[in-house]
Amino acid sequence: MVVIGRCFGNAVHTLQSTIEAANIKVALTTSFRIQDSNLPDKMRQIKDNDIRIIVGSFSEDIAYHVFCEAYRQQIYGLKYVWLLVGDFTSQWWEKSHNFSDCTVQELTEAVNGYFAVNSLNFIVGNSKSTSGLTNEKFEAQYDQKANEMNVRVTRSAHAPQMYDTVWTIALTLQAAANASGGLENFRYENGTVWKSLFFDIMGKLTFQGVSGPVSFTDTGDRRGISAFTRCQNGVMTSVALYYPNNDTLSLNCKECKPLLWTDGRPPADKYSVVIQRSLIDPVAFYTISALCGAGIFLALVFLFFNLLNLRRR
């Protein structure tokens, strides 16, 4: 396994620690700069070391160059599994003519089969959020507010998360007000006390947001559902959801589609030499042995007969 790039540093560091704890070897961690033109050497290093699982932690603009080089060096397809961290725009590789030297067709071939993991930003199923909104109602209200403000904008994929951020602040302030007798008692002079109170409240906070369940770890990071998508036949397809609360990876979620492997199974993570012992069927072995023994016996008889009658004419 290899990790490429420096984006999402905390997430990648956590990933490395987790997989190493599971006794999975990280063969290589590398980064590159497009300006230095050292990408071909870095990719060749991956191929020379026969690394099959590649985790990419880089931006969308960099992804064009990476997969273009992967196409040139044939680091894609049946033998390899690519996993990208982060949210890219839909069908991003089709814009390759603006960013790389490869054609759209070449990049489409190179990215086919890659996985992407990102935070879920919608409600699973038909349930409502704590605010009373469903996925459809949230989108409708978003568009309605934009029209009322006479603003023409493309709905951001991060809008549900931003909405839940505001709700997190509101619920935290409400709980802090109840615990302290009112926010009018807030003073910057005792900000450390309030900061500790806010963190304590957020650590216990849990609610259903429009981007999925919202809760936080002890370090303040959101503990949300992770969505796995995969490029299958040129289309990004939902294939799995990871639920951190019960440490479960679900491949059978409502939106999930079956994984389509080229030969019906995941590729091996390395080249393996398997020494297999083959045994001969006992009946065949004893039958052949008996015939061989009979043949040897007859050969000795004929040899003795020839030697005995050697001088006879």
mmCIF file with all atom_site columns, C-alpha atoms in Angstrom, residues 1-4 7-26 53-57 83-85 117 228:
data_model
loop_
_atom_site.group_PDB
_atom_site.id
_atom_site.type_symbol
_atom_site.label_atom_id
_atom_site.label_alt_id
_atom_site.label_comp_id
_atom_site.label_asym_id
_atom_site.label_entity_id
_atom_site.label_seq_id
_atom_site.pdbx_PDB_ins_code
_atom_site.Cartn_x
_atom_site.Cartn_y
_atom_site.Cartn_z
_atom_site.occupancy
_atom_site.B_iso_or_equiv
_atom_site.pdbx_formal_charge
_atom_site.auth_seq_id
_atom_site.auth_comp_id
_atom_site.auth_asym_id
_atom_site.auth_atom_id
_atom_site.pdbx_PDB_model_num
ATOM 1  C CA . MET A 1 1   ? 0.000   0.000  0.000  1.00 0.00 ? 1   MET A CA 1
ATOM 2  C CA . VAL A 1 2   ? 1.175   3.527  -0.759 1.00 0.00 ? 2   VAL A CA 1
ATOM 3  C CA . VAL A 1 3   ? -0.106  6.946  0.346  1.00 0.00 ? 3   VAL A CA 1
ATOM 4  C CA . ILE A 1 4   ? 0.352   9.834  -2.111 1.00 0.00 ? 4   ILE A CA 1
ATOM 5  C CA . CYS A 1 7   ? -3.977  16.988 1.679  1.00 0.00 ? 7   CYS A CA 1
ATOM 6  C CA . PHE A 1 8   ? -6.274  15.939 4.534  1.00 0.00 ? 8   PHE A CA 1
ATOM 7  C CA . GLY A 1 9   ? -3.194  15.359 6.689  1.00 0.00 ? 9   GLY A CA 1
ATOM 8  C CA . ASN A 1 10  ? -5.063  14.448 9.882  1.00 0.00 ? 10  ASN A CA 1
ATOM 9  C CA . ALA A 1 11  ? -7.300  11.957 8.090  1.00 0.00 ? 11  ALA A CA 1
ATOM 10 C CA . VAL A 1 12  ? -4.361  10.324 6.313  1.00 0.00 ? 12  VAL A CA 1
ATOM 11 C CA . HIS A 1 13  ? -2.345  10.150 9.541  1.00 0.00 ? 13  HIS A CA 1
ATOM 12 C CA . THR A 1 14  ? -5.282  8.472  11.297 1.00 0.00 ? 14  THR A CA 1
ATOM 13 C CA . LEU A 1 15  ? -5.652  6.067  8.377  1.00 0.00 ? 15  LEU A CA 1
ATOM 14 C CA . GLN A 1 16  ? -1.979  5.092  8.531  1.00 0.00 ? 16  GLN A CA 1
ATOM 15 C CA . SER A 1 17  ? -2.136  4.523  12.282 1.00 0.00 ? 17  SER A CA 1
ATOM 16 C CA . THR A 1 18  ? -5.281  2.416  11.940 1.00 0.00 ? 18  THR A CA 1
ATOM 17 C CA . ILE A 1 19  ? -4.019  0.157  9.167  1.00 0.00 ? 19  ILE A CA 1
ATOM 18 C CA . GLU A 1 20  ? -0.632  -0.301 10.831 1.00 0.00 ? 20  GLU A CA 1
ATOM 19 C CA . ALA A 1 21  ? -2.438  -1.326 14.023 1.00 0.00 ? 21  ALA A CA 1
ATOM 20 C CA . ALA A 1 22  ? -4.271  -3.907 11.881 1.00 0.00 ? 22  ALA A CA 1
ATOM 21 C CA . ASN A 1 23  ? -0.875  -5.282 10.768 1.00 0.00 ? 23  ASN A CA 1
ATOM 22 C CA . ILE A 1 24  ? -1.246  -3.913 7.236  1.00 0.00 ? 24  ILE A CA 1
ATOM 23 C CA . LYS A 1 25  ? 2.018   -2.683 5.765  1.00 0.00 ? 25  LYS A CA 1
ATOM 24 C CA . VAL A 1 26  ? 2.332   0.811  4.321  1.00 0.00 ? 26  VAL A CA 1
ATOM 25 C CA . ILE A 1 53  ? -3.215  -0.402 -3.312 1.00 0.00 ? 53  ILE A CA 1
ATOM 26 C CA . ILE A 1 54  ? -2.812  3.360  -3.735 1.00 0.00 ? 54  ILE A CA 1
ATOM 27 C CA . VAL A 1 55  ? -4.382  5.980  -1.439 1.00 0.00 ? 55  VAL A CA 1
ATOM 28 C CA . GLY A 1 56  ? -4.454  9.447  -2.973 1.00 0.00 ? 56  GLY A CA 1
ATOM 29 C CA . SER A 1 57  ? -4.619  12.538 -0.777 1.00 0.00 ? 57  SER A CA 1
ATOM 30 C CA . LEU A 1 83  ? -8.692  5.189  -3.214 1.00 0.00 ? 83  LEU A CA 1
ATOM 31 C CA . LEU A 1 84  ? -9.039  8.979  -3.247 1.00 0.00 ? 84  LEU A CA 1
ATOM 32 C CA . VAL A 1 85  ? -9.857  10.978 -0.120 1.00 0.00 ? 85  VAL A CA 1
ATOM 33 C CA . VAL A 1 117 ? -14.415 8.264  0.303  1.00 0.00 ? 117 VAL A CA 1
ATOM 34 C CA . PHE A 1 228 ? -17.786 5.201  -0.467 1.00 0.00 ? 228 PHE A CA 1
#
